[in-house]
């Protein structure tokens, strides 16, 4: 029986999966036209799965021989005299197990000391032996760097350009996390110039492996229903897509958690939206390897320069910069309606929890009594009491705690969210909406089917309060609430705490907004 796979590439015999021809629209046209192209997508978005599936389909047909070859083991071998022979070794191993006729003869007598041209020479000699054109998928091609990358691409370019006169692969795909134009970031400025005969200029197309669409998520889950009879209710499937935005690993992880762990493979019970929500919370709390390895990237300065403005809602992010392209290619962010935001709500949640983990751990100690029962009054959260507690907490701890954060500008926001997380762990939830360029961060506390909208803003400019009140009112409209809270952080060092800490009520179109200074 097949299952939802979250560990490594999928294959259709063992796992539920979406056909490569559906996910890689246009790839066959590129192959048929003898193109050299790039496929790029974030980590664990299904690249290798699609390549395996496509290789299998091509080898099963009458037109082509296809080779899948991973270059991951060549990572960090920057000298071409070592890197090119390492690439040849990877290819020899891949050819041996490929099922391609005479695959064991590839580079059998290769002169590896001639690293300047050995790749081109051996590919030409091997293609001359074949009765069908050869297609190669080089997975993890963006692992290559420095001289190895340059010489690898130059030999491909040379072979590509002389195809009318000598055999060479019919079509080649470079596959990885980065787009071809971003491969240049792997070359030091003082390295050999790419020159006019750029090895990059033979690439005709760059395909992005997109996340699953809502229809593809439903199709994946229906495969399970067809084989087991276990139904995914419609709102459960919709919730899974909404929270993952179709990120393939997350889509599979939610289903696996619900089906195998929570329901313990009891296929007589349907997967409901409540079970999907429970699965999501388990994934967020347990932070499996996929998420943990992604969150480790938050420590990198180039990622921080992008994620911090997203949290704050302000600051300029150059969308042509390597920082932005790298963070996007990691799969951490996306652009929606010209705004840069976390790639999906699950990532948004785990990013905030990771960055504020120090504060969350500290708040678990008996020294800090900030828990839900303290703030309940007639079944509702007493937000005014909660905000007064935070103001006192902020006054006593902010100077010391901010210094412990790498994301210092976002530290006030992160600390408040950790404080609120401590409160809602008693049964509530925090919904976060953040995007660079909005000028604020939106939060909505939910508890017992009631919503408590909160706007976070840093004191900037003469009209910060007017803008904040207007933004809070709009967010309250979106939440369907008549009462909301605006928290304004004042970073001015020359201002006394007595002037920073204040509370005042504002009324806008019949809505009550409590402004909390911090």
Short mmCIF file of N, CA and C in Angstrom, two decimals, residues 301-418:
data_model
loop_
_atom_site.label_atom_id
_atom_site.label_comp_id
_atom_site.label_asym_id
_atom_site.label_seq_id
_atom_site.Cartn_x
_atom_site.Cartn_y
_atom_site.Cartn_z
N UNK A 301 23.31 36.18 7.71
CA UNK A 301 23.08 37.63 7.61
C UNK A 301 22.25 37.99 6.37
N UNK A 302 22.49 37.30 5.25
CA UNK A 302 21.75 37.64 4.03
C UNK A 302 20.28 37.29 4.13
N UNK A 303 19.97 36.27 4.93
CA UNK A 303 18.55 35.93 5.16
C UNK A 303 17.94 36.92 6.14
N UNK A 304 18.68 37.28 7.18
CA UNK A 304 18.18 38.26 8.16
C UNK A 304 17.85 39.59 7.49
N UNK A 305 18.66 40.01 6.52
CA UNK A 305 18.41 41.30 5.85
C UNK A 305 17.11 41.31 5.07
N UNK A 306 16.55 40.14 4.79
CA UNK A 306 15.27 40.05 4.10
C UNK A 306 14.13 39.78 5.08
N UNK A 307 14.33 38.82 5.98
CA UNK A 307 13.26 38.41 6.89
C UNK A 307 12.92 39.52 7.89
N UNK A 308 13.91 40.27 8.35
CA UNK A 308 13.63 41.30 9.37
C UNK A 308 12.66 42.36 8.86
N UNK A 309 12.85 42.92 7.65
CA UNK A 309 11.84 43.86 7.14
C UNK A 309 10.46 43.24 6.96
N UNK A 310 10.42 41.95 6.65
CA UNK A 310 9.13 41.27 6.51
C UNK A 310 8.40 41.24 7.85
N UNK A 311 9.15 40.96 8.93
CA UNK A 311 8.55 40.94 10.27
C UNK A 311 8.08 42.34 10.67
N UNK A 312 8.93 43.33 10.42
CA UNK A 312 8.62 44.71 10.83
C UNK A 312 7.56 45.35 9.95
N UNK A 313 7.48 44.87 8.70
CA UNK A 313 6.53 45.49 7.77
C UNK A 313 7.08 46.74 7.12
N UNK A 314 8.33 47.08 7.36
CA UNK A 314 8.89 48.28 6.75
C UNK A 314 10.28 48.00 6.19
N UNK A 315 10.89 49.01 5.60
CA UNK A 315 12.21 48.84 5.02
C UNK A 315 12.14 48.43 3.56
N UNK A 316 13.17 48.75 2.82
CA UNK A 316 13.22 48.44 1.39
C UNK A 316 14.00 47.16 1.15
N UNK A 317 13.46 46.29 0.33
CA UNK A 317 14.15 45.05 -0.06
C UNK A 317 14.36 45.09 -1.56
N UNK A 318 15.61 45.08 -1.99
CA UNK A 318 15.95 45.08 -3.40
C UNK A 318 15.68 43.69 -3.98
N UNK A 319 14.71 43.60 -4.86
CA UNK A 319 14.30 42.29 -5.38
C UNK A 319 15.25 41.74 -6.44
N UNK A 320 16.25 42.52 -6.79
CA UNK A 320 17.29 42.03 -7.69
C UNK A 320 18.54 41.61 -6.92
N UNK A 321 18.55 41.85 -5.61
CA UNK A 321 19.72 41.53 -4.80
C UNK A 321 19.85 40.04 -4.59
N UNK A 322 21.08 39.59 -4.37
CA UNK A 322 21.30 38.17 -4.10
C UNK A 322 20.65 37.76 -2.79
N UNK A 323 20.58 38.69 -1.82
CA UNK A 323 19.94 38.38 -0.54
C UNK A 323 18.49 37.96 -0.77
N UNK A 324 17.76 38.77 -1.55
CA UNK A 324 16.35 38.47 -1.82
C UNK A 324 16.22 37.17 -2.62
N UNK A 325 17.01 37.04 -3.69
CA UNK A 325 16.91 35.86 -4.55
C UNK A 325 17.24 34.59 -3.78
N UNK A 326 18.26 34.67 -2.95
CA UNK A 326 18.66 33.51 -2.15
C UNK A 326 17.56 33.11 -1.16
N UNK A 327 17.01 34.08 -0.45
CA UNK A 327 15.96 33.79 0.53
C UNK A 327 14.70 33.27 -0.14
N UNK A 328 14.39 33.83 -1.29
CA UNK A 328 13.24 33.32 -2.05
C UNK A 328 13.48 31.90 -2.53
N UNK A 329 14.69 31.64 -3.05
CA UNK A 329 14.99 30.31 -3.57
C UNK A 329 15.05 29.26 -2.47
N UNK A 330 15.33 29.68 -1.25
CA UNK A 330 15.26 28.76 -0.11
C UNK A 330 13.82 28.32 0.14
N UNK A 331 12.87 29.11 -0.35
CA UNK A 331 11.47 28.81 -0.13
C UNK A 331 10.90 29.47 1.10
N UNK A 332 11.63 30.44 1.68
CA UNK A 332 11.17 31.10 2.91
C UNK A 332 10.17 32.21 2.65
N UNK A 333 10.23 32.84 1.48
CA UNK A 333 9.37 33.99 1.19
C UNK A 333 8.70 33.82 -0.16
N UNK A 334 7.72 34.65 -0.41
CA UNK A 334 7.07 34.75 -1.71
C UNK A 334 6.62 36.19 -1.91
N UNK A 335 6.28 36.54 -3.13
CA UNK A 335 5.77 37.87 -3.44
C UNK A 335 4.31 37.76 -3.84
N UNK A 336 3.45 38.48 -3.13
CA UNK A 336 2.02 38.47 -3.40
C UNK A 336 1.54 39.92 -3.50
N UNK A 337 0.96 40.27 -4.65
CA UNK A 337 0.48 41.64 -4.86
C UNK A 337 1.56 42.67 -4.53
N UNK A 338 2.76 42.40 -5.02
CA UNK A 338 3.93 43.30 -4.86
C UNK A 338 4.45 43.37 -3.43
N UNK A 339 3.92 42.57 -2.54
CA UNK A 339 4.41 42.54 -1.16
C UNK A 339 5.16 41.25 -0.89
N UNK A 340 6.27 41.36 -0.15
CA UNK A 340 7.08 40.20 0.21
C UNK A 340 6.62 39.68 1.56
N UNK A 341 6.27 38.40 1.62
CA UNK A 341 5.75 37.83 2.85
C UNK A 341 6.28 36.40 3.01
N UNK A 342 6.11 35.80 4.19
CA UNK A 342 6.51 34.39 4.35
C UNK A 342 5.82 33.51 3.32
N UNK A 343 6.49 32.43 2.94
CA UNK A 343 6.00 31.59 1.85
C UNK A 343 4.65 30.96 2.15
N UNK A 344 4.35 30.73 3.41
CA UNK A 344 3.06 30.16 3.80
C UNK A 344 2.86 30.40 5.30
N UNK A 345 1.63 30.27 5.79
CA UNK A 345 1.37 30.53 7.21
C UNK A 345 2.15 29.63 8.17
N UNK A 346 2.42 28.39 7.78
CA UNK A 346 3.18 27.49 8.66
C UNK A 346 4.61 28.02 8.81
N UNK A 347 5.24 28.40 7.72
CA UNK A 347 6.59 28.97 7.80
C UNK A 347 6.59 30.26 8.61
N UNK A 348 5.56 31.09 8.42
CA UNK A 348 5.48 32.33 9.19
C UNK A 348 5.47 32.04 10.69
N UNK A 349 4.71 31.03 11.07
CA UNK A 349 4.61 30.67 12.49
C UNK A 349 5.93 30.13 13.02
N UNK A 350 6.56 29.23 12.29
CA UNK A 350 7.79 28.62 12.80
C UNK A 350 8.95 29.62 12.78
N UNK A 351 8.93 30.56 11.84
CA UNK A 351 9.97 31.60 11.82
C UNK A 351 9.90 32.44 13.09
N UNK A 352 8.69 32.89 13.42
CA UNK A 352 8.52 33.72 14.62
C UNK A 352 8.86 32.92 15.88
N UNK A 353 8.42 31.68 15.94
CA UNK A 353 8.71 30.87 17.13
C UNK A 353 10.21 30.60 17.28
N UNK A 354 10.88 30.38 16.16
CA UNK A 354 12.32 30.14 16.21
C UNK A 354 13.05 31.39 16.69
N UNK A 355 12.72 32.53 16.11
CA UNK A 355 13.44 33.77 16.44
C UNK A 355 13.14 34.26 17.85
N UNK A 356 12.00 33.88 18.39
CA UNK A 356 11.64 34.31 19.74
C UNK A 356 11.76 33.17 20.76
N UNK A 357 12.44 32.08 20.38
CA UNK A 357 12.50 30.90 21.24
C UNK A 357 13.18 31.19 22.58
N UNK A 358 14.19 32.06 22.56
CA UNK A 358 14.86 32.40 23.82
C UNK A 358 13.86 32.98 24.81
N UNK A 359 13.07 33.95 24.36
CA UNK A 359 12.09 34.58 25.25
C UNK A 359 11.03 33.59 25.69
N UNK A 360 10.57 32.75 24.78
CA UNK A 360 9.54 31.77 25.13
C UNK A 360 10.03 30.82 26.22
N UNK A 361 11.28 30.39 26.12
CA UNK A 361 11.82 29.48 27.14
C UNK A 361 11.94 30.19 28.48
N UNK A 362 12.39 31.43 28.47
CA UNK A 362 12.51 32.20 29.71
C UNK A 362 11.16 32.38 30.39
N UNK A 363 10.12 32.62 29.57
CA UNK A 363 8.80 32.89 30.12
C UNK A 363 8.13 31.66 30.72
N UNK A 364 8.70 30.48 30.49
CA UNK A 364 8.15 29.27 31.07
C UNK A 364 8.50 29.11 32.55
N UNK A 365 9.45 29.90 33.02
CA UNK A 365 9.89 29.78 34.41
C UNK A 365 8.84 30.39 35.35
N UNK A 366 8.79 29.93 36.59
CA UNK A 366 7.79 30.43 37.55
C UNK A 366 7.87 31.93 37.80
N UNK A 367 8.98 32.53 37.46
CA UNK A 367 9.17 33.97 37.68
C UNK A 367 8.15 34.79 36.90
N UNK A 368 7.65 34.24 35.80
CA UNK A 368 6.73 34.99 34.92
C UNK A 368 5.36 34.32 34.92
N UNK A 369 4.37 34.93 35.58
CA UNK A 369 3.05 34.31 35.73
C UNK A 369 2.09 34.61 34.58
N UNK A 370 2.62 34.83 33.38
CA UNK A 370 1.77 35.30 32.28
C UNK A 370 1.11 34.12 31.58
N UNK A 371 -0.02 33.67 32.14
CA UNK A 371 -0.77 32.55 31.56
C UNK A 371 -2.24 32.93 31.45
N UNK A 372 -2.94 32.21 30.60
CA UNK A 372 -4.31 32.58 30.25
C UNK A 372 -5.24 32.80 31.46
N UNK A 373 -5.26 31.91 32.45
CA UNK A 373 -6.22 32.13 33.54
C UNK A 373 -6.10 33.51 34.21
N UNK A 374 -4.92 34.05 34.21
CA UNK A 374 -4.68 35.36 34.82
C UNK A 374 -5.48 36.46 34.12
N UNK A 375 -5.74 36.27 32.82
CA UNK A 375 -6.34 37.36 32.04
C UNK A 375 -7.80 37.11 31.66
N UNK A 376 -8.38 36.02 32.16
CA UNK A 376 -9.76 35.73 31.82
C UNK A 376 -10.73 36.46 32.75
N UNK A 377 -11.74 37.03 32.14
CA UNK A 377 -12.77 37.75 32.90
C UNK A 377 -14.10 37.53 32.19
N UNK A 378 -15.00 36.78 32.84
CA UNK A 378 -16.30 36.44 32.27
C UNK A 378 -16.15 35.74 30.91
N UNK A 379 -15.14 34.85 30.82
CA UNK A 379 -14.95 34.07 29.60
C UNK A 379 -14.25 34.82 28.48
N UNK A 380 -13.88 36.06 28.70
CA UNK A 380 -13.19 36.85 27.68
C UNK A 380 -11.79 37.20 28.18
N UNK A 381 -10.90 37.51 27.24
CA UNK A 381 -9.57 37.97 27.63
C UNK A 381 -9.64 39.45 28.01
N UNK A 382 -9.16 39.76 29.19
CA UNK A 382 -9.08 41.16 29.63
C UNK A 382 -7.82 41.77 29.00
N UNK A 383 -7.98 42.31 27.79
CA UNK A 383 -6.84 42.78 27.02
C UNK A 383 -6.16 43.99 27.67
N UNK A 384 -6.93 44.82 28.35
CA UNK A 384 -6.32 45.99 28.99
C UNK A 384 -5.37 45.55 30.10
N UNK A 385 -5.79 44.55 30.88
CA UNK A 385 -4.94 44.00 31.94
C UNK A 385 -3.70 43.35 31.32
N UNK A 386 -3.92 42.59 30.25
CA UNK A 386 -2.81 41.91 29.57
C UNK A 386 -1.80 42.94 29.06
N UNK A 387 -2.27 44.01 28.44
CA UNK A 387 -1.37 45.02 27.89
C UNK A 387 -0.62 45.77 29.00
N UNK A 388 -1.27 46.00 30.13
CA UNK A 388 -0.57 46.65 31.25
C UNK A 388 0.55 45.75 31.76
N UNK A 389 0.27 44.44 31.82
CA UNK A 389 1.31 43.48 32.23
C UNK A 389 2.49 43.53 31.26
N UNK A 390 2.18 43.59 29.96
CA UNK A 390 3.27 43.62 28.98
C UNK A 390 4.08 44.90 29.12
N UNK A 391 3.42 46.01 29.32
CA UNK A 391 4.15 47.28 29.47
C UNK A 391 5.15 47.20 30.63
N UNK A 392 4.70 46.65 31.76
CA UNK A 392 5.60 46.52 32.90
C UNK A 392 6.74 45.54 32.59
N UNK A 393 6.39 44.43 31.96
CA UNK A 393 7.39 43.43 31.56
C UNK A 393 8.42 44.06 30.60
N UNK A 394 7.94 44.82 29.64
CA UNK A 394 8.81 45.45 28.64
C UNK A 394 9.75 46.46 29.30
N UNK A 395 9.22 47.23 30.22
CA UNK A 395 10.03 48.24 30.90
C UNK A 395 11.16 47.59 31.70
N UNK A 396 10.86 46.45 32.32
CA UNK A 396 11.85 45.80 33.17
C UNK A 396 12.87 44.96 32.40
N UNK A 397 12.50 44.45 31.23
CA UNK A 397 13.35 43.46 30.56
C UNK A 397 13.89 43.85 29.20
N UNK A 398 13.33 44.86 28.56
CA UNK A 398 13.64 45.12 27.14
C UNK A 398 15.11 45.37 26.88
N UNK A 399 15.76 46.20 27.67
CA UNK A 399 17.16 46.57 27.39
C UNK A 399 18.07 45.34 27.37
N UNK A 400 17.87 44.45 28.33
CA UNK A 400 18.72 43.25 28.42
C UNK A 400 18.37 42.25 27.33
N UNK A 401 17.08 42.03 27.09
CA UNK A 401 16.66 40.98 26.17
C UNK A 401 16.92 41.35 24.70
N UNK A 402 16.77 42.60 24.34
CA UNK A 402 17.01 43.00 22.95
C UNK A 402 18.43 42.67 22.54
N UNK A 403 19.38 42.86 23.45
CA UNK A 403 20.78 42.61 23.13
C UNK A 403 21.07 41.14 22.84
N UNK A 404 20.19 40.26 23.26
CA UNK A 404 20.39 38.83 23.03
C UNK A 404 19.86 38.37 21.68
N UNK A 405 19.24 39.27 20.94
CA UNK A 405 18.65 38.93 19.65
C UNK A 405 19.57 39.31 18.51
N UNK A 406 19.70 38.43 17.51
CA UNK A 406 20.38 38.78 16.26
C UNK A 406 19.53 39.75 15.45
N UNK A 407 18.22 39.56 15.51
CA UNK A 407 17.28 40.43 14.80
C UNK A 407 16.89 41.58 15.73
N UNK A 408 17.81 42.49 15.96
CA UNK A 408 17.61 43.51 17.00
C UNK A 408 16.46 44.47 16.68
N UNK A 409 16.35 44.86 15.40
CA UNK A 409 15.27 45.78 15.04
C UNK A 409 13.90 45.13 15.25
N UNK A 410 13.82 43.84 14.98
CA UNK A 410 12.54 43.14 15.13
C UNK A 410 12.34 42.60 16.54
N UNK A 411 13.35 42.76 17.42
CA UNK A 411 13.27 42.19 18.76
C UNK A 411 12.01 42.60 19.53
N UNK A 412 11.60 43.89 19.51
CA UNK A 412 10.36 44.25 20.24
C UNK A 412 9.16 43.45 19.77
N UNK A 413 9.01 43.30 18.47
CA UNK A 413 7.89 42.53 17.93
C UNK A 413 7.99 41.07 18.36
N UNK A 414 9.20 40.52 18.29
CA UNK A 414 9.39 39.11 18.63
C UNK A 414 9.12 38.86 20.11
N UNK A 415 9.56 39.79 20.95
CA UNK A 415 9.36 39.63 22.40
C UNK A 415 7.88 39.73 22.75
N UNK A 416 7.15 40.67 22.14
CA UNK A 416 5.71 40.77 22.40
C UNK A 416 5.00 39.49 21.94
N UNK A 417 5.39 38.97 20.78
CA UNK A 417 4.74 37.75 20.30
C UNK A 417 5.05 36.56 21.19
N UNK A 418 6.27 36.52 21.75
CA UNK A 418 6.60 35.45 22.70
C UNK A 418 5.76 35.58 23.96
#
